[in-house]
mmCIF file of C-alpha atoms and ligand atoms in Angstrom:
data_model
loop_
_atom_site.group_PDB
_atom_site.id
_atom_site.type_symbol
_atom_site.label_atom_id
_atom_site.label_comp_id
_atom_site.label_asym_id
_atom_site.label_seq_id
_atom_site.Cartn_x
_atom_site.Cartn_y
_atom_site.Cartn_z
ATOM 1 C CA MET A 1 -0.165 -0.163 0.117
ATOM 2 C CA PRO A 2 1.420 3.377 -0.828
ATOM 3 C CA VAL A 3 1.978 5.752 1.942
ATOM 4 C CA VAL A 4 3.556 9.013 2.281
ATOM 5 C CA ILE A 5 4.839 10.265 5.795
ATOM 6 C CA LEU A 6 5.047 13.708 7.245
ATOM 7 C CA ILE A 7 7.185 14.816 10.009
ATOM 8 C CA SER A 8 8.775 17.723 11.553
ATOM 9 C CA GLY A 9 11.632 16.701 13.843
ATOM 10 C CA SER A 10 13.589 13.712 14.956
ATOM 11 C CA GLY A 11 11.748 11.136 13.421
ATOM 12 C CA SER A 12 11.763 7.975 15.683
ATOM 13 C CA ASN A 13 8.090 7.126 14.909
ATOM 14 C CA LEU A 14 9.295 7.378 11.124
ATOM 15 C CA GLN A 15 12.270 5.321 12.248
ATOM 16 C CA SER A 16 9.723 2.532 14.087
ATOM 17 C CA ILE A 17 7.851 2.417 10.626
ATOM 18 C CA ILE A 18 10.782 2.123 8.491
ATOM 19 C CA ASP A 19 12.082 -0.758 10.457
ATOM 20 C CA GLY A 20 8.819 -2.684 10.849
ATOM 21 C CA VAL A 21 8.894 -2.410 6.591
ATOM 22 C CA GLN A 22 12.188 -3.426 6.613
ATOM 23 C CA ALA A 23 11.515 -6.504 9.269
ATOM 24 C CA GLY A 24 8.618 -7.632 6.300
ATOM 25 C CA ASP A 25 6.183 -6.651 9.381
ATOM 26 C CA LEU A 26 4.386 -3.613 7.602
ATOM 27 C CA PRO A 27 3.094 -3.962 3.938
ATOM 28 C CA ILE A 28 3.427 -0.473 2.742
ATOM 29 C CA ASP A 29 5.703 1.102 0.341
ATOM 30 C CA ILE A 30 6.992 4.571 1.729
ATOM 31 C CA ARG A 31 6.719 6.377 -1.525
ATOM 32 C CA ALA A 32 7.805 9.960 0.020
ATOM 33 C CA VAL A 33 8.884 11.297 3.551
ATOM 34 C CA ILE A 34 7.985 14.843 3.480
ATOM 35 C CA SER A 35 9.012 17.731 6.012
ATOM 36 C CA ASN A 36 8.092 20.966 6.818
ATOM 37 C CA GLN A 37 11.540 21.793 8.402
ATOM 38 C CA ALA A 38 14.750 21.045 6.479
ATOM 39 C CA GLU A 39 16.712 20.354 9.064
ATOM 40 C CA ALA A 40 14.757 17.810 10.450
ATOM 41 C CA HIS A 41 16.503 14.756 11.445
ATOM 42 C CA GLY A 42 13.733 12.407 10.340
ATOM 43 C CA LEU A 43 15.121 13.438 6.613
ATOM 44 C CA GLN A 44 18.446 11.425 7.333
ATOM 45 C CA ARG A 45 16.662 8.535 8.607
ATOM 46 C CA ALA A 46 14.463 8.201 5.190
ATOM 47 C CA LYS A 47 17.808 8.999 3.123
ATOM 48 C CA ALA A 48 19.711 6.103 4.960
ATOM 49 C CA ALA A 49 16.778 3.925 4.226
ATOM 50 C CA GLY A 50 16.674 5.012 0.365
ATOM 51 C CA ILE A 51 13.683 6.535 0.700
ATOM 52 C CA HIS A 52 12.432 9.884 -1.373
ATOM 53 C CA THR A 53 12.533 12.988 0.987
ATOM 54 C CA GLU A 54 11.117 16.231 -0.066
ATOM 55 C CA VAL A 55 10.871 19.543 2.132
ATOM 56 C CA VAL A 56 7.980 21.974 1.749
ATOM 57 C CA ASN A 57 8.796 24.776 3.986
ATOM 58 C CA HIS A 58 5.768 26.482 5.517
ATOM 59 C CA ARG A 59 7.590 29.548 5.976
ATOM 60 C CA ASP A 60 7.824 30.389 1.648
ATOM 61 C CA TYR A 61 4.158 30.562 1.652
ATOM 62 C CA PRO A 62 1.874 33.555 2.662
ATOM 63 C CA SER A 63 -1.177 31.642 4.237
ATOM 64 C CA ARG A 64 -1.851 28.212 6.018
ATOM 65 C CA GLU A 65 -3.989 27.509 2.991
ATOM 66 C CA ASP A 66 -1.054 28.138 0.401
ATOM 67 C CA PHE A 67 1.137 25.925 2.257
ATOM 68 C CA ASP A 68 -1.325 23.313 2.739
ATOM 69 C CA ARG A 69 -2.441 23.702 -1.117
ATOM 70 C CA ALA A 70 1.617 22.928 -1.861
ATOM 71 C CA LEU A 71 1.704 20.472 0.641
ATOM 72 C CA GLN A 72 -1.094 18.585 -0.677
ATOM 73 C CA ALA A 73 0.397 18.828 -4.349
ATOM 74 C CA ALA A 74 3.278 16.982 -3.268
ATOM 75 C CA ILE A 75 1.820 14.510 -1.370
ATOM 76 C CA ASP A 76 -0.891 13.387 -3.864
ATOM 77 C CA ALA A 77 2.094 13.246 -6.588
ATOM 78 C CA HIS A 78 3.037 10.119 -4.783
ATOM 79 C CA GLU A 79 -0.836 8.438 -5.295
ATOM 80 C CA PRO A 80 -1.016 7.685 -1.455
ATOM 81 C CA ALA A 81 -3.672 5.463 -0.160
ATOM 82 C CA LEU A 82 -2.595 6.620 3.672
ATOM 83 C CA VAL A 83 -1.191 9.783 4.955
ATOM 84 C CA ILE A 84 0.774 9.275 8.053
ATOM 85 C CA LEU A 85 1.531 12.092 10.207
ATOM 86 C CA ALA A 86 4.307 11.200 12.225
ATOM 87 C CA GLY A 87 5.563 14.226 14.321
ATOM 88 C CA PHE A 88 4.025 16.490 12.081
ATOM 89 C CA MET A 89 3.563 19.874 14.042
ATOM 90 C CA ARG A 90 1.602 21.894 11.991
ATOM 91 C CA ILE A 91 -2.134 22.686 12.156
ATOM 92 C CA LEU A 92 -3.714 21.818 9.066
ATOM 93 C CA SER A 93 -6.514 23.440 7.535
ATOM 94 C CA HIS A 94 -10.183 22.064 7.235
ATOM 95 C CA ALA A 95 -9.824 21.485 3.355
ATOM 96 C CA PHE A 96 -6.607 19.656 3.749
ATOM 97 C CA VAL A 97 -8.063 17.383 6.151
ATOM 98 C CA GLU A 98 -11.285 16.642 4.065
ATOM 99 C CA HIS A 99 -9.360 15.884 1.378
ATOM 100 C CA TYR A 100 -7.562 13.131 3.288
ATOM 101 C CA LEU A 101 -10.652 12.408 5.840
ATOM 102 C CA GLY A 102 -10.581 8.593 6.446
ATOM 103 C CA ARG A 103 -7.259 8.096 5.159
ATOM 104 C CA MET A 104 -4.656 9.955 7.492
ATOM 105 C CA LEU A 105 -3.634 8.869 10.825
ATOM 106 C CA ASN A 106 -1.781 10.704 13.558
ATOM 107 C CA ILE A 107 0.195 9.866 16.571
ATOM 108 C CA HIS A 108 -0.078 12.199 19.444
ATOM 109 C CA PRO A 109 1.349 11.978 22.905
ATOM 110 C CA ALA A 110 -1.136 11.631 25.382
ATOM 111 C CA LEU A 111 -4.218 9.630 26.398
ATOM 112 C CA LEU A 112 -6.774 11.420 24.578
ATOM 113 C CA PRO A 113 -9.027 13.297 24.870
ATOM 114 C CA HIS A 114 -6.921 14.401 27.650
ATOM 115 C CA PHE A 115 -3.942 16.490 26.958
ATOM 116 C CA PRO A 116 -4.715 17.795 23.505
ATOM 117 C CA GLY A 117 -2.379 20.533 21.590
ATOM 118 C CA LEU A 118 0.855 20.712 22.925
ATOM 119 C CA ASN A 119 3.383 20.520 25.641
ATOM 120 C CA THR A 120 1.190 16.977 26.784
ATOM 121 C CA HIS A 121 4.126 16.209 29.263
ATOM 122 C CA GLU A 122 4.553 18.793 31.335
ATOM 123 C CA ARG A 123 1.008 19.306 31.322
ATOM 124 C CA ALA A 124 0.484 15.852 32.500
ATOM 125 C CA LEU A 125 3.169 16.436 35.247
ATOM 126 C CA GLN A 126 1.302 19.625 36.300
ATOM 127 C CA ASP A 127 -1.888 17.670 36.788
ATOM 128 C CA GLY A 128 -0.487 15.279 38.784
ATOM 129 C CA VAL A 129 -2.017 12.253 36.974
ATOM 130 C CA GLN A 130 -0.981 8.847 37.411
ATOM 131 C CA GLU A 131 -1.153 7.707 33.972
ATOM 132 C CA HIS A 132 -0.195 9.102 30.671
ATOM 133 C CA GLY A 133 0.136 7.545 27.147
ATOM 134 C CA ALA A 134 -0.043 7.701 23.431
ATOM 135 C CA THR A 135 -2.942 7.807 21.155
ATOM 136 C CA VAL A 136 -3.211 7.004 17.214
ATOM 137 C CA HIS A 137 -6.334 8.653 15.653
ATOM 138 C CA PHE A 138 -8.034 9.126 12.279
ATOM 139 C CA VAL A 139 -7.440 12.852 11.399
ATOM 140 C CA THR A 140 -10.489 14.972 11.287
ATOM 141 C CA THR A 141 -11.130 19.103 11.150
ATOM 142 C CA GLU A 142 -11.011 18.855 15.313
ATOM 143 C CA VAL A 143 -7.373 19.066 16.343
ATOM 144 C CA ASP A 144 -6.324 16.196 18.194
ATOM 145 C CA GLY A 145 -9.909 15.296 18.212
ATOM 146 C CA GLY A 146 -10.535 12.308 15.381
ATOM 147 C CA PRO A 147 -11.981 9.024 16.056
ATOM 148 C CA ARG A 148 -9.159 7.113 18.102
ATOM 149 C CA VAL A 149 -7.759 3.640 16.862
ATOM 150 C CA LEU A 150 -5.166 2.536 19.555
ATOM 151 C CA GLN A 151 -3.654 3.724 23.184
ATOM 152 C CA ALA A 152 -1.060 2.772 24.924
ATOM 153 C CA ARG A 153 -0.872 3.715 28.556
ATOM 154 C CA VAL A 154 2.429 4.104 30.928
ATOM 155 C CA PRO A 155 2.889 5.033 34.827
ATOM 156 C CA VAL A 156 3.863 8.714 36.103
ATOM 157 C CA ARG A 157 6.687 7.823 38.395
ATOM 158 C CA ALA A 158 7.303 10.232 41.361
ATOM 159 C CA GLY A 159 9.976 12.421 39.867
ATOM 160 C CA ASP A 160 9.737 12.257 36.532
ATOM 161 C CA SER A 161 11.144 14.880 34.500
ATOM 162 C CA PRO A 162 9.281 15.861 31.244
ATOM 163 C CA ASP A 163 11.738 13.884 29.289
ATOM 164 C CA ASP A 164 11.483 10.740 31.332
ATOM 165 C CA LEU A 165 7.887 11.011 30.466
ATOM 166 C CA ALA A 166 8.632 11.580 26.985
ATOM 167 C CA ALA A 167 10.927 8.476 26.914
ATOM 168 C CA ARG A 168 8.863 6.044 28.389
ATOM 169 C CA VAL A 169 5.550 7.301 26.205
ATOM 170 C CA LEU A 170 7.761 7.379 22.715
ATOM 171 C CA GLU A 171 8.801 3.981 23.328
ATOM 172 C CA GLN A 172 4.994 3.026 23.634
ATOM 173 C CA GLU A 173 4.339 5.359 20.302
ATOM 174 C CA HIS A 174 6.888 3.020 18.345
ATOM 175 C CA ARG A 175 4.771 0.071 18.988
ATOM 176 C CA ILE A 176 0.925 1.265 18.753
ATOM 177 C CA PHE A 177 1.751 3.468 15.331
ATOM 178 C CA PRO A 178 3.150 0.493 13.059
ATOM 179 C CA GLN A 179 0.330 -1.602 14.905
ATOM 180 C CA ALA A 180 -2.509 0.845 13.410
ATOM 181 C CA ILE A 181 -0.826 1.248 10.187
ATOM 182 C CA ARG A 182 -0.496 -2.402 9.628
ATOM 183 C CA TRP A 183 -4.059 -2.473 10.306
ATOM 184 C CA PHE A 184 -4.985 -0.220 8.098
ATOM 185 C CA ALA A 185 -2.793 -1.172 4.944
ATOM 186 C CA GLU A 186 -4.174 -4.625 5.648
ATOM 187 C CA GLY A 187 -7.660 -3.648 4.873
ATOM 188 C CA ARG A 188 -9.171 -4.039 8.331
ATOM 189 C CA LEU A 189 -9.137 -0.379 9.860
ATOM 190 C CA LYS A 190 -11.646 2.081 8.912
ATOM 191 C CA MET A 191 -13.179 5.032 9.650
ATOM 192 C CA GLN A 192 -16.924 5.416 9.323
ATOM 193 C CA TYR A 193 -18.473 8.822 10.306
ATOM 194 C CA ASP A 194 -17.257 9.531 14.178
ATOM 195 C CA LYS A 195 -16.512 5.555 14.588
ATOM 196 C CA VAL A 196 -13.502 3.520 13.591
ATOM 197 C CA LEU A 197 -14.033 -0.247 12.501
ATOM 198 C CA LEU A 198 -11.558 -2.872 12.763
ATOM 199 C CA ASP A 199 -12.826 -5.846 11.164
ATOM 200 C CA ASP A 200 -16.334 -4.020 10.641
ATOM 201 C CA LYS A 201 -16.628 -3.808 14.620
ATOM 202 C CA PRO A 202 -16.925 -0.668 15.964
ATOM 203 C CA LEU A 203 -14.140 0.406 18.520
ATOM 204 C CA PRO A 204 -14.655 2.043 21.755
ATOM 205 C CA THR A 205 -14.405 5.546 22.013
ATOM 206 C CA SER A 206 -11.055 5.415 23.560
ATOM 207 C CA GLY A 207 -9.929 2.948 21.102
ATOM 208 C CA ILE A 208 -8.142 -0.347 21.730
ATOM 209 C CA ASP A 209 -5.957 -0.337 24.708
ATOM 210 C CA PHE A 210 -2.750 -1.672 23.140
ATOM 211 C CA ALA A 211 -2.217 -3.814 26.511
ATOM 212 C CA ASP A 212 -5.496 -5.998 25.518
ATOM 213 C CA ILE A 213 -3.834 -6.778 22.000
ATOM 214 C CA PRO A 214 -2.860 -10.828 22.376
ATOM 215 C CA ALA A 215 0.827 -10.711 21.869
ATOM 216 C CA ASP A 216 0.939 -12.888 18.622
ATOM 217 C CA SER A 217 -1.592 -10.803 16.962
ATOM 218 C CA ALA A 218 0.198 -7.355 17.706
ATOM 219 C CA ASP A 219 3.447 -8.308 16.158
HETATM 220 C C1 LIG B 301 5.993 12.262 19.164
HETATM 221 O O1 LIG B 301 5.792 12.111 20.392
HETATM 222 C C2 LIG B 301 4.793 12.550 18.443
HETATM 223 O O2 LIG B 301 3.450 11.984 19.205
HETATM 224 C C3 LIG B 301 4.704 14.222 18.563
HETATM 225 O O3 LIG B 301 5.758 14.226 18.236
HETATM 226 C C4 LIG B 301 7.044 13.852 18.607
HETATM 227 C C5 LIG B 301 8.007 13.144 17.454
HETATM 228 O O4 LIG B 301 8.973 12.336 17.828
HETATM 229 N N1 LIG B 301 3.534 14.289 18.124
HETATM 230 P P1 LIG B 301 9.455 12.088 16.463
HETATM 231 O O5 LIG B 301 9.713 12.691 15.424
HETATM 232 O O6 LIG B 301 8.614 10.819 16.089
HETATM 233 O O7 LIG B 301 10.780 11.244 17.197
#
């Protein structure tokens, strides 16, 4: 299945997807990795794996809509069946999101609906929550509000810094994102209106808890 992956930064989630493809676990063809940041380390990871890269710099466009149109043209040139937001740090315009409705997945570093937006780890520590985590969801026009596919939980420990928590959450991101992408690539995962269907069965609102997936079907 042809996919395009959008990044803005380190690209550790991208790396987990590349690793899945290289291990033969992920039936996708990464046609391109596109970044809005020319210096994103993820671009080096893509190049090292022999994947085509492009930069569409938002600073080169007068408005969000102009940038999104250019980004959409760059993506669509590769005819992806799925667009993967792997740490892509831009708010997307409604027209862009609607164009990819039902075929765009995002990973968010929190247990949505808690802590949408930025600085999730700092906010989780400030609020004193005992549990934090990550969520894979379909992208809709509500920022971080689309139907949820998978969540993974991590404990918050006394004395955690935001970086400690981020590292613990990232480890889980690297497990749940490839899993959700695999389901989509296998034709098992669909968005229907505000619901997610896995094997034609609607998922609970919070999505599936990764801990509930039997080990042999998660790998
Ligand atoms: C991840 O925590 C992702 O959930 C968030 O940005 C971070 C990107 O990390 N949106 P990386 O670039 O995949 O290493």
